[in-house]
C-alpha cells in the first residue's frame, strides 16, 4: 500500500510539474522541485516492533504441515525432487511420484 501511495504521489507531482513547466525551466529545476516534494512525504513509523520466527518441519511422505499459526515459506523434497507447491499457506506438498521425505520451512510474524 505504501508503494502504491508513493507511486501515485510521484505521478501526480510529475503531472503538476509538466503542466506548470515553462520553456525557461531546466531539467535541474524540475528535479529540484521533485526532490523537495518527495522529501515532504511522511513515512509512518511502526508502532510495534515485530520479528520473524521460523522453524523447520520434516515429515515422511509427500506432505509436511506447519504448526498452527505459521505459514510455509519454502519446501524441500527427498530423492532430489525440485517440484513442490504450498497448499492452504501451511502445507508443503512434493509433486514427484516417489518421495521419502518432505521438509517445510515455517515462519510466523511476532510482536
Phi, psi and omega in degrees: 000321180299315183293325178294318178296316180297317179297318178298317179297318180296316180298315179298316179298317179295321178296318178298318179297320181293324180288317185276345186292141173241178187290342182279340182284143180258170177299325179298318181291325177294316179297322179297316178297318180296317178297320178297318179295318180291327180290340179279348178297137176259132176255112181295137178276142177296138182278339181231146175277132180237151177224158179258131178242126183234153177214164179244134179241127178245135180222154175277149181096198187269351185236140172225125184255140176281153175299159181305134179088354180251155178243150178281127179252349179186161182224160174217145185232150178287171181058033177056032178280125180252013183250114181207165172217168179249126180252138178053028178067353185223009181233124174272132182233115177277136189259354180286154184295324181241117181225131177263333178209157177226138180240135177242133173263116187246133182229156180220138176267119183246153176283000000 
